[in-house]
CSV table of C-alpha atoms in Angstrom, one decimal:
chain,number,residue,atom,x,y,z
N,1,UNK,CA,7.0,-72.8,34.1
N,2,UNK,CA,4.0,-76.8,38.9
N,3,UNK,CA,-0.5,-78.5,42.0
N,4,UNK,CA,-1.9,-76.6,45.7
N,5,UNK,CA,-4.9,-75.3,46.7
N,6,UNK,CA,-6.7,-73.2,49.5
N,7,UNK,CA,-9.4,-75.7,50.2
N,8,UNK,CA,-12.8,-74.0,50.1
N,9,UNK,CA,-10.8,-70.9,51.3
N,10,UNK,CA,-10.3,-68.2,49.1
N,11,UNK,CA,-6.5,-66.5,50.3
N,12,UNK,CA,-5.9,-63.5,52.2
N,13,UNK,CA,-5.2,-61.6,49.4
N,14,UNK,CA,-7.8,-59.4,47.4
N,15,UNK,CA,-8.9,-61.9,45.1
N,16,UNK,CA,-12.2,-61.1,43.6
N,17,UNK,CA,-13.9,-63.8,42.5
N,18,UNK,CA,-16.6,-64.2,40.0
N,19,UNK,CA,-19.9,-63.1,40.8
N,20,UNK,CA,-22.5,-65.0,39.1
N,21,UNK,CA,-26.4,-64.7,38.9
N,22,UNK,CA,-28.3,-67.4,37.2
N,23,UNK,CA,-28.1,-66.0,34.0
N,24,UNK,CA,-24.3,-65.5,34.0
N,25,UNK,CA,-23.0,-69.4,35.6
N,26,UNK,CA,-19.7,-70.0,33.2
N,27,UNK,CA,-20.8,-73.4,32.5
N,28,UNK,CA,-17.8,-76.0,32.8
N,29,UNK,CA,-19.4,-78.8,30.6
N,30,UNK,CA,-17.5,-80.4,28.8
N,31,UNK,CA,-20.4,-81.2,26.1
N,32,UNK,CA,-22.2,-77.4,25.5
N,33,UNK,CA,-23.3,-76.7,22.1
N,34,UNK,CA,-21.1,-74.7,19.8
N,35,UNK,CA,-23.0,-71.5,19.4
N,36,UNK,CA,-20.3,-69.2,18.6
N,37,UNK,CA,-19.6,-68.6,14.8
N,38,UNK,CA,-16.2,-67.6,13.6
N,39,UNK,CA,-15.2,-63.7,13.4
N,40,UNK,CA,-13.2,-62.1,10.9
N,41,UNK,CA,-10.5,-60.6,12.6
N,42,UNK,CA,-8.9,-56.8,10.7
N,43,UNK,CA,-6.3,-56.9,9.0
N,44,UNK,CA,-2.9,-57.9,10.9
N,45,UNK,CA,0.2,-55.5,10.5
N,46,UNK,CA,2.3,-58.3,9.7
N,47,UNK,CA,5.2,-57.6,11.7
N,48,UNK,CA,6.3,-57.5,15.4
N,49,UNK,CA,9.1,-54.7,16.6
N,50,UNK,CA,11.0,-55.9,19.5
N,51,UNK,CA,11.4,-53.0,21.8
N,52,UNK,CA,12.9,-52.0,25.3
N,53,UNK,CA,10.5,-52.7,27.9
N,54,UNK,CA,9.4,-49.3,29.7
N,55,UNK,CA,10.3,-49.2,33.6
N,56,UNK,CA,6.7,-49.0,35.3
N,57,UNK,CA,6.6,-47.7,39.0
N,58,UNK,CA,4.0,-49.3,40.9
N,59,UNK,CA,1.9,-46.4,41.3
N,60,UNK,CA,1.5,-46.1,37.6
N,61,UNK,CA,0.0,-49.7,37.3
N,62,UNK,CA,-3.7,-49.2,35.7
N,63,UNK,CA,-7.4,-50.3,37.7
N,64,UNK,CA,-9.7,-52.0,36.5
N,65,UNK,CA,-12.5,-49.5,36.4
N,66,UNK,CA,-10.2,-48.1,33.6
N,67,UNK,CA,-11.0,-50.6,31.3
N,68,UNK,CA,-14.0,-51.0,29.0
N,69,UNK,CA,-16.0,-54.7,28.2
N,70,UNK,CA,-15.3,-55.4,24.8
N,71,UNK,CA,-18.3,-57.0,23.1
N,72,UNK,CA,-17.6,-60.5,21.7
N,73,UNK,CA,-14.0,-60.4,21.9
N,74,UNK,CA,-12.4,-62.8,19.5
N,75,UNK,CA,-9.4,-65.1,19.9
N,76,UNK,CA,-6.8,-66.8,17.3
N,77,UNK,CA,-5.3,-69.4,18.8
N,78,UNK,CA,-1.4,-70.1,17.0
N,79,UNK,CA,-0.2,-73.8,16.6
N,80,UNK,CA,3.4,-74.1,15.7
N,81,UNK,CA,4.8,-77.4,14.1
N,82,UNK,CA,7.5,-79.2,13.6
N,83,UNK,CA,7.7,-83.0,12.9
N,84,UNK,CA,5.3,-83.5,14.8
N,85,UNK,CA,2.4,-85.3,12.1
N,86,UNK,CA,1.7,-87.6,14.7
N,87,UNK,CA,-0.1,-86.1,17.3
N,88,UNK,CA,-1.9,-83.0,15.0
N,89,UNK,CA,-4.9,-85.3,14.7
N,90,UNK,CA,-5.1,-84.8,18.6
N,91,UNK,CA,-4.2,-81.1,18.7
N,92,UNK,CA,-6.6,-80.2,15.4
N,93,UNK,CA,-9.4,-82.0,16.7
N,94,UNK,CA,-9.4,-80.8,20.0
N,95,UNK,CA,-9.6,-77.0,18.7
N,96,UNK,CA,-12.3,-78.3,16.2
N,97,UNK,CA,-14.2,-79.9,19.3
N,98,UNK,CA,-14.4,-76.3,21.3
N,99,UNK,CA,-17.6,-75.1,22.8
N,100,UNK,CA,-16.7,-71.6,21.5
N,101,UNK,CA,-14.1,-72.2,18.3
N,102,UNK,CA,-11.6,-69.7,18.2
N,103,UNK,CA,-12.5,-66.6,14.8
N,104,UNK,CA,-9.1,-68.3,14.0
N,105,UNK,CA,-6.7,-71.3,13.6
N,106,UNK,CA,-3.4,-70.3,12.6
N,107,UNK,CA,-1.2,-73.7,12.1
N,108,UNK,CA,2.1,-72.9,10.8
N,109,UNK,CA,4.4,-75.1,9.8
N,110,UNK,CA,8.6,-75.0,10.2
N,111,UNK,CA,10.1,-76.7,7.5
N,112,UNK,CA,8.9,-80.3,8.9
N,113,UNK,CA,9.8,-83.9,6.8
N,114,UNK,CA,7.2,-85.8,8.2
N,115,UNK,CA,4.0,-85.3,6.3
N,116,UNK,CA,2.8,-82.7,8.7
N,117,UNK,CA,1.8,-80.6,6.1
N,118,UNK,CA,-0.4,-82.7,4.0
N,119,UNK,CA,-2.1,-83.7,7.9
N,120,UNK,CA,-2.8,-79.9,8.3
N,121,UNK,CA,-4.4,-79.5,5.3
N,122,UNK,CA,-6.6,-82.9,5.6
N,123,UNK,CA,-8.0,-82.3,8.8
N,124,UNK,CA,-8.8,-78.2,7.9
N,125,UNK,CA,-10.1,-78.5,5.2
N,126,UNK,CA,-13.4,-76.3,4.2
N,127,UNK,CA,-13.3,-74.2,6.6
N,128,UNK,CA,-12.6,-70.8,6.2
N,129,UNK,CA,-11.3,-69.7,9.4
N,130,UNK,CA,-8.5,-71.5,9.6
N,131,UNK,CA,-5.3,-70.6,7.6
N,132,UNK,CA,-1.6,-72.7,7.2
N,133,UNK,CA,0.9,-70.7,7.1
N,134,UNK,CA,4.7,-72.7,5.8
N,135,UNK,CA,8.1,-71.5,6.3
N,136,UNK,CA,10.4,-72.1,3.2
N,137,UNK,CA,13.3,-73.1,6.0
N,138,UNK,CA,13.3,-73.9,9.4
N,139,UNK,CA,13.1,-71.0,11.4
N,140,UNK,CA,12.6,-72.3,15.3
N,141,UNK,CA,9.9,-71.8,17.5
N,142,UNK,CA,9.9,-68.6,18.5
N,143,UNK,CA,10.2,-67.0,15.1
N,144,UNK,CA,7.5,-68.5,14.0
N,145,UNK,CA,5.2,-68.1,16.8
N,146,UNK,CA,6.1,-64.6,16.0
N,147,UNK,CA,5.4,-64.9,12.4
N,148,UNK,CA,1.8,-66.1,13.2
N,149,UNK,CA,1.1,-63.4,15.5
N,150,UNK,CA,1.5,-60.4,13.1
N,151,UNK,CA,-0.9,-62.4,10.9
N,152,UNK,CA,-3.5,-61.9,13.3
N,153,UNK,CA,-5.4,-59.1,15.4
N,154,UNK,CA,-7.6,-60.9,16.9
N,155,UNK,CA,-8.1,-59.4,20.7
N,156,UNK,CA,-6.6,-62.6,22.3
N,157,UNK,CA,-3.9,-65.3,21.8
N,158,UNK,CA,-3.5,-68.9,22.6
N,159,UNK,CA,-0.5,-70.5,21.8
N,160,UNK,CA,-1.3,-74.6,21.6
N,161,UNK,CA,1.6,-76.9,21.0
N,162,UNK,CA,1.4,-79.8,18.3
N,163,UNK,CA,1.5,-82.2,20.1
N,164,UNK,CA,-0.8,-80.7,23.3
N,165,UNK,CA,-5.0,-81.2,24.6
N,166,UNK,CA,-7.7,-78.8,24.9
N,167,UNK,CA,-10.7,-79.3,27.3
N,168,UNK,CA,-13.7,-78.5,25.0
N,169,UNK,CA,-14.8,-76.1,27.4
N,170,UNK,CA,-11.2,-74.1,27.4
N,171,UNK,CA,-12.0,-71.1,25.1
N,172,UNK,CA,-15.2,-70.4,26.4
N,173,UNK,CA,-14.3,-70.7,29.4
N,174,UNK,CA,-11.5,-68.4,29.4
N,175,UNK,CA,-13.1,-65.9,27.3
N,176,UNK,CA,-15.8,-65.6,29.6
N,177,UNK,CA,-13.8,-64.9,32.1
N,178,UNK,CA,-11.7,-62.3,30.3
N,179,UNK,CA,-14.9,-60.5,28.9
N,180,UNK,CA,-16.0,-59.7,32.4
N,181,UNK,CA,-12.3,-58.4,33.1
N,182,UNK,CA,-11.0,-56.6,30.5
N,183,UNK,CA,-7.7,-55.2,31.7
N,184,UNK,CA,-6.5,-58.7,32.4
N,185,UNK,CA,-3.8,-59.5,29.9
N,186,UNK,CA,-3.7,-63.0,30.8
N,187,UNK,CA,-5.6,-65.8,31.7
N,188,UNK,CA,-4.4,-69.5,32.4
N,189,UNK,CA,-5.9,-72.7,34.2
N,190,UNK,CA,-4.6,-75.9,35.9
N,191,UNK,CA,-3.5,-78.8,33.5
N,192,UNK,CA,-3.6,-82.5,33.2
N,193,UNK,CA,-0.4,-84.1,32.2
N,194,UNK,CA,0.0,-87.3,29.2
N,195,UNK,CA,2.8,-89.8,28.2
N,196,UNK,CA,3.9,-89.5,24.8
N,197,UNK,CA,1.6,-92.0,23.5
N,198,UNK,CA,-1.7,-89.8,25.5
N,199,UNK,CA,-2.2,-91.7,28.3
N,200,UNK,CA,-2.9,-89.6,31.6
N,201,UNK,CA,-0.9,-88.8,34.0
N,202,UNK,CA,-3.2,-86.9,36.2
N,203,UNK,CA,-3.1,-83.2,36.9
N,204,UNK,CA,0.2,-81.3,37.3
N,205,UNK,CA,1.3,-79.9,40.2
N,206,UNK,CA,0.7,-76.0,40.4
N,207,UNK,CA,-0.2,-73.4,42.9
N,208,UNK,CA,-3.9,-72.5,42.7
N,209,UNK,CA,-4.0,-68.6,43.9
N,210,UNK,CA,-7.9,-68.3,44.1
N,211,UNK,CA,-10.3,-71.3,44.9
N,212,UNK,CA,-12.7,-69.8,42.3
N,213,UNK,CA,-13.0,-68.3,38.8
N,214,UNK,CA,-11.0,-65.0,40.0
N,215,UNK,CA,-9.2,-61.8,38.8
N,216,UNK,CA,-5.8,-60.6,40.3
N,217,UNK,CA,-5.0,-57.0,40.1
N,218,UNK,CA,-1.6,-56.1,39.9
N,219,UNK,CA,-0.8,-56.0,43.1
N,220,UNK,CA,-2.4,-59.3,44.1
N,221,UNK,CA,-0.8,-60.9,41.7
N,222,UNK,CA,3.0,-59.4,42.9
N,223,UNK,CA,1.5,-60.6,46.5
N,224,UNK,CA,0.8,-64.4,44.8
N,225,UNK,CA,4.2,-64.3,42.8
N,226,UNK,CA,6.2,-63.9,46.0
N,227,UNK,CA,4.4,-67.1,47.8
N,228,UNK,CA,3.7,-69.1,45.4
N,229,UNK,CA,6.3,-68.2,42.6
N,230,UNK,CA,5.0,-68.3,38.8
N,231,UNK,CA,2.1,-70.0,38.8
N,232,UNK,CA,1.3,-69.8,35.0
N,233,UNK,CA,1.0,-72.7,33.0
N,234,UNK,CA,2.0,-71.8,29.1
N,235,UNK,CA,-0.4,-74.3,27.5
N,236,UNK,CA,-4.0,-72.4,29.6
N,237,UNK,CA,-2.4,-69.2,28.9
N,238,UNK,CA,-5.1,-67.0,27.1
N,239,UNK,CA,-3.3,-63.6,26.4
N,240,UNK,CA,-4.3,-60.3,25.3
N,241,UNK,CA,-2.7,-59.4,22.2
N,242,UNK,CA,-2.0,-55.2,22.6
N,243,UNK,CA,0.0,-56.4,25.7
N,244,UNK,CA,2.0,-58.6,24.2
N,245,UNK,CA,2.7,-56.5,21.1
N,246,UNK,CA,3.6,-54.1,23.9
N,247,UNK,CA,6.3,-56.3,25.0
N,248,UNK,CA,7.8,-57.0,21.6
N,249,UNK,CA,6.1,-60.4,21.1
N,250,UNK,CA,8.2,-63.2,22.2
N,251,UNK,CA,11.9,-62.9,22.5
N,252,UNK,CA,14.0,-65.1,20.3
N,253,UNK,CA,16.6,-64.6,22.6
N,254,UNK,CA,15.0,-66.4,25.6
N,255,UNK,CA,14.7,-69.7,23.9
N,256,UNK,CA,12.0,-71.7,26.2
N,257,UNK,CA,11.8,-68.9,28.6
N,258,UNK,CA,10.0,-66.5,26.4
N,259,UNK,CA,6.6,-67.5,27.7
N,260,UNK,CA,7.8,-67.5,30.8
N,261,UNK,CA,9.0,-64.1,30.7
N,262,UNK,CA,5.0,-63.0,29.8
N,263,UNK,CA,4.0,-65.6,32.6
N,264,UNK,CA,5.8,-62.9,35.2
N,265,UNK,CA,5.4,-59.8,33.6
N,266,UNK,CA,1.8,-59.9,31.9
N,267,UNK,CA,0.0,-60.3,35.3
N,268,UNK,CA,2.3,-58.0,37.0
N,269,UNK,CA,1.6,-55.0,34.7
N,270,UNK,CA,-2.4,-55.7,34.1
N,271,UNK,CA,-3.9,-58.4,36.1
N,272,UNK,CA,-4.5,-62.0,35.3
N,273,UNK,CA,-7.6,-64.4,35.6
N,274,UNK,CA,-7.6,-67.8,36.7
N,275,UNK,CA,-9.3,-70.9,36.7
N,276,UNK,CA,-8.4,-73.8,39.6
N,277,UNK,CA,-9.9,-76.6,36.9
N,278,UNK,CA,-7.5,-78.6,34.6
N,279,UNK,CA,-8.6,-77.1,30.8
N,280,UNK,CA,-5.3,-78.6,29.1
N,281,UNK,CA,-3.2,-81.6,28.8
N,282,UNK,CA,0.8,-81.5,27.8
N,283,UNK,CA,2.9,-84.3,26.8
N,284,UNK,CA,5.6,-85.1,28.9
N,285,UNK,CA,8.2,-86.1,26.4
N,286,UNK,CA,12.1,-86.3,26.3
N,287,UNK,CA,12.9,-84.5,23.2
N,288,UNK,CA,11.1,-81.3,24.1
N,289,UNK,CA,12.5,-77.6,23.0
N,290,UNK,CA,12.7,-77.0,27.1
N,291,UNK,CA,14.0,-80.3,27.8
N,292,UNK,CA,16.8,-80.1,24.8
N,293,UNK,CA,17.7,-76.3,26.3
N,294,UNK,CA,18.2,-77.3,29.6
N,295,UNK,CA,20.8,-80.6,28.6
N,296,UNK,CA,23.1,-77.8,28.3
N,297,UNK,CA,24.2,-75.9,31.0
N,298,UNK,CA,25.7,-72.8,29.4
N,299,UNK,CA,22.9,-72.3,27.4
N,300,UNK,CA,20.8,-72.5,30.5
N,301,UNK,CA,22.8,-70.2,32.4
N,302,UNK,CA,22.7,-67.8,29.4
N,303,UNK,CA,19.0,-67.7,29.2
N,304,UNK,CA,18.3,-67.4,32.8
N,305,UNK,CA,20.5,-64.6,32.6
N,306,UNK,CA,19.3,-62.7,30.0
N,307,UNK,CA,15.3,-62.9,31.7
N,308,UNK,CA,16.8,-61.6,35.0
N,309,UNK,CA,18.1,-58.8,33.0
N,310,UNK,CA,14.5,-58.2,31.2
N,311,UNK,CA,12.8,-58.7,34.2
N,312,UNK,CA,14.9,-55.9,36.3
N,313,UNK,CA,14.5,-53.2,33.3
N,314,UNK,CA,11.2,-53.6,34.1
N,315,UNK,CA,11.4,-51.6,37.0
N,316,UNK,CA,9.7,-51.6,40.4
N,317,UNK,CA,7.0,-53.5,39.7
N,318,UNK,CA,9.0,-57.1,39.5
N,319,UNK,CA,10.0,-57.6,43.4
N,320,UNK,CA,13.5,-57.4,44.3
N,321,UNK,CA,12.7,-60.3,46.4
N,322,UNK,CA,11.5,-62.3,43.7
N,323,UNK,CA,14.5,-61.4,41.1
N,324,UNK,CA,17.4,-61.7,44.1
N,325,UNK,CA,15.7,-65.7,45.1
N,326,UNK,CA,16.1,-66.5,41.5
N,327,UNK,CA,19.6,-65.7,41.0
N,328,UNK,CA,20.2,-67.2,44.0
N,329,UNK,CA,18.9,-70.8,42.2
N,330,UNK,CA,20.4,-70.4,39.2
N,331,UNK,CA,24.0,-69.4,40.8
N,332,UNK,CA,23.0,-73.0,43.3
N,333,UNK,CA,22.3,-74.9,39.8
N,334,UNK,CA,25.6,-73.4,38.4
N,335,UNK,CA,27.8,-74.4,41.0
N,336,UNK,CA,25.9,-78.1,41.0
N,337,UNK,CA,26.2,-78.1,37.4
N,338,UNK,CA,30.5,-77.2,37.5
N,339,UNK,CA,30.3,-79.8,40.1
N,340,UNK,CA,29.2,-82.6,38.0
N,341,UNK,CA,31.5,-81.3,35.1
N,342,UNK,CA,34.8,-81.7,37.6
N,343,UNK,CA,33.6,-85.2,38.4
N,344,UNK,CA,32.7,-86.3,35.2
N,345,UNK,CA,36.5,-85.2,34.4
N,346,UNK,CA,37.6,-87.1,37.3
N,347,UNK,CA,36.0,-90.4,36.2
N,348,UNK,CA,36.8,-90.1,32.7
N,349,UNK,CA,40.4,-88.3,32.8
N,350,UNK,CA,41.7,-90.3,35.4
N,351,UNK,CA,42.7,-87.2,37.7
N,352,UNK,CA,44.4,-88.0,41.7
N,353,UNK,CA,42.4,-85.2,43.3
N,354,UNK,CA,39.1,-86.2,43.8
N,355,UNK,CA,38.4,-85.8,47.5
N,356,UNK,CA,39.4,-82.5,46.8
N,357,UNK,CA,36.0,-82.3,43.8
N,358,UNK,CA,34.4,-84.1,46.2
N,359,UNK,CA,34.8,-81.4,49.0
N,360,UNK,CA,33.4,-78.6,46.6
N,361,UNK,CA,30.4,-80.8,45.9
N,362,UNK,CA,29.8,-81.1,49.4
N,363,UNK,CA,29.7,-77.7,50.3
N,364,UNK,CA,27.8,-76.8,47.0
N,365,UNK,CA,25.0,-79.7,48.1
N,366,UNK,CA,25.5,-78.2,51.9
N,367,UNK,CA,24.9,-74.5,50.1
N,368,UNK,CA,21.6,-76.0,48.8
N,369,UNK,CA,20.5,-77.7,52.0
N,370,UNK,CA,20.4,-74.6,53.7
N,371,UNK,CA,18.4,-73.0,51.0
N,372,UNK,CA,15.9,-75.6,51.2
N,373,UNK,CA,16.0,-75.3,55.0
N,374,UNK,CA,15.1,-71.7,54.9
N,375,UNK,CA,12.2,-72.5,52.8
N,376,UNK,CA,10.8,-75.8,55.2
N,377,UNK,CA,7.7,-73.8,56.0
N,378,UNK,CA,6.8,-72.4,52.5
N,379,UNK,CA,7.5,-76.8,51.6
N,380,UNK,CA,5.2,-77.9,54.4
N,381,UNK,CA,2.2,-75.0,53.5
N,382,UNK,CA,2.7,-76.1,49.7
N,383,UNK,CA,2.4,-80.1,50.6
N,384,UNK,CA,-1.0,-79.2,52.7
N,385,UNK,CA,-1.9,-76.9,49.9
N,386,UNK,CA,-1.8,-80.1,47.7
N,387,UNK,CA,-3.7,-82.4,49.8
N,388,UNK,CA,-6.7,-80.1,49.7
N,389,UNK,CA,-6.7,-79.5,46.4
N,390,UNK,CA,-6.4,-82.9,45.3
N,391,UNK,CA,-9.0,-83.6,48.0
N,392,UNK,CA,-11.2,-81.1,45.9
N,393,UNK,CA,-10.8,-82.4,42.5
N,394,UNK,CA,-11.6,-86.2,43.7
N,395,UNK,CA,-14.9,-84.5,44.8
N,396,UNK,CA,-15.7,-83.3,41.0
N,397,UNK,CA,-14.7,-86.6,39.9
N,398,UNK,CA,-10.8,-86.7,39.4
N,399,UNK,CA,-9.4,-88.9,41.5
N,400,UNK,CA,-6.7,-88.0,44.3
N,401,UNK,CA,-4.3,-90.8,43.3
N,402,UNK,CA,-4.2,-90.0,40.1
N,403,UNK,CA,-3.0,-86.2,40.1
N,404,UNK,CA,0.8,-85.9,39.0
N,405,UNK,CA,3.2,-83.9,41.0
């Protein structure tokens, strides 16, 4: 769930961004000492309950003034493995080189071959805070992202890949944030993208909703979700942990869309903070759990389905708009999809009607022009959004050339 910008503009909509006095700057350097010592978190319940979400009407969402600060709120951030030895050295390290280390390090490990586990336990060693947790089989990534959340209570969550980067500034600075807004449930950033062997690709393409350290109430960010789409990236996603319980955890049963299902729903329901820097790097790689999911269509299909359904029992406060434009895609991507299936039969089962496949691929490529068409303006605004982001970054250093889009 990819980069645009507002310039030195902060958009229309009610965005508060983060007052600062002297005292209170959330530094962005990348070199700050590590102050911050390790908290033990209370006792986890060590289980998740999958429940039916609760229909919320917009009038029921909560305010901010609601909330309370919570004082030194700690984090747990939840690495899930498999086979992936080679790149834990990278992953480890960079939650070892935070400015503010997490009050835990979960790594669990799914049944891998590869040596991952005696990696984890080299690199961890001595210190107390972090635990490695091993599943007797291979369970999948969901279930045991799951299982690692029950083993902690820590106020917030961070779900880091295996084989992903941390900025060394990307726990303090999204706790910082967070502290000051307590009824977010979510925080996330812009991110960098590598190759499998680490080498940059520049930053990923994303919409950037505020041109500043901001929060979004509820209602802002159902006003950013219907310009910009989702515009949270998974890997800079700091979440609060009583509002994810609250949603049942992650759902087995939307393979790679789980996160994605928070990504919508989370800042919908509470507000979200956000932070227009790159924090985080992801490897672009081939053999992803996305990129094997989406190879088959059905299974695609399926999954989109099933988050459409979550997504309307949610009630009111997912837009009607929002839900109706992305059925309208996935019925577009399942007519494309048949398409290539009848040709693929054509070329490989020797049928005599292929003008007649050719016609329905015509008017399902047709179908998609005028989608596309309808959307030329929101195109051209996202382009120009782009440029003056990029324009941005190459002033703090990253070059414009080099961003990946």
């Amino acid at each position: 769930m990819r980069l645009a910008g507002h310039g030195d503009r902060v958009p229309p909509i009610a965005l508060r961004a983060l007052s600062r006095s002297p005292g209170q700057r959330v530094s962005g350097s990348l070199s700050a000492p590590n102050s911050h010592q390790p908290r033990q978190c209370s006792e986890a319940s060590g289980s998740i309950t999958l429940r039916a979400l609760t229909p919320l009407r917009i009038s029921a969402l909560s305010t901010e003034s609601e909330w309370q600060p919570v004082a030194r709120p700690t984090v747990a951030v939840i690495t899930t493995n498999y086979n992936h030895a080679r790149y834990l050295p990278e992953s480890i390290g960079a939650v070892l080189a935070q400015t503010r280390i997490p009050d835990e390090y979960l790594l669990i490990d799914d049944a891998s071959t590869d040596g991952s586990r005696a990696v984890m336990a080299s690199l961890t060693a001595g210190r107390p805070w972090i635990r490695i947790l091993h599943n007797d089989r291979n369970l999948g990534v969901i279930p045991s992202a799951n299982r690692a959340l029950a083993e902690t209570s820590c106020d917030y969550v961070f779900f880091l890949s295996a084989d992903d980067r941390l900025a060394p500034a990307f726990i303090e600075r999204s706790l910082s944030l967070l502290e000051r807004h307590p009824s977010a449930a979510i925080c996330s950033a812009l991110t960098d993208a590598i190759d499998v062997d680490g080498r940059p690709l520049g930053v990923f393409g994303s919409a950037v909703v505020a041109s500043a350290d901001s929060w979004l109430s509820p209602r802002d960010a159902r006003e950013a979700l219907l310009r910009y789409g989702v515009w949270v990236w998974g890997n800079t996603t700091v979440i609060r942990r009583d509002a994810l319980i609250e949603l049942g955890g992650l759902r087995a049963e939307l393979g790679s869309r789980a996160d994605g299902a928070l990504h919508v729903l989370l800042p919908l329901r509470y507000g979200a903070c956000f932070i227009p820097a790159p924090l985080a790097s992801f490897r672009v790689v081939q053999d992803s759990y996305s990129q094997h999911e989406r190879r088959d269509p059905v299974q695609y299909q399926r999954v989109e389905q099933q988050l459409l359904a979550l997504l309307r029992a949610a009630g009111e406060i997912v837009p009607a708009e929002y839900i109706q434009n992305r059925q309208r895609l996935l019925s577009l991507q399942t007519a494309y999809d048949a398409a290539l299936l009848r040709e693929a039969g054509i070329l490989f089962g020797g049928s005599s009607r292929p003008l007649t496949t050719l016609g329905r691929r015509l008017r399902t490529d047709l179908t998609l022009l005028g989608l596309l068409w309808r959307y030329r303006a929101a195109w051209w605004a996202d382009r120009q959004r782009t440029r003056r982001v990029r324009a941005t970054l190459g002033r703090a250093g990253i070059r414009p050339e080099d961003t990946y889009s």
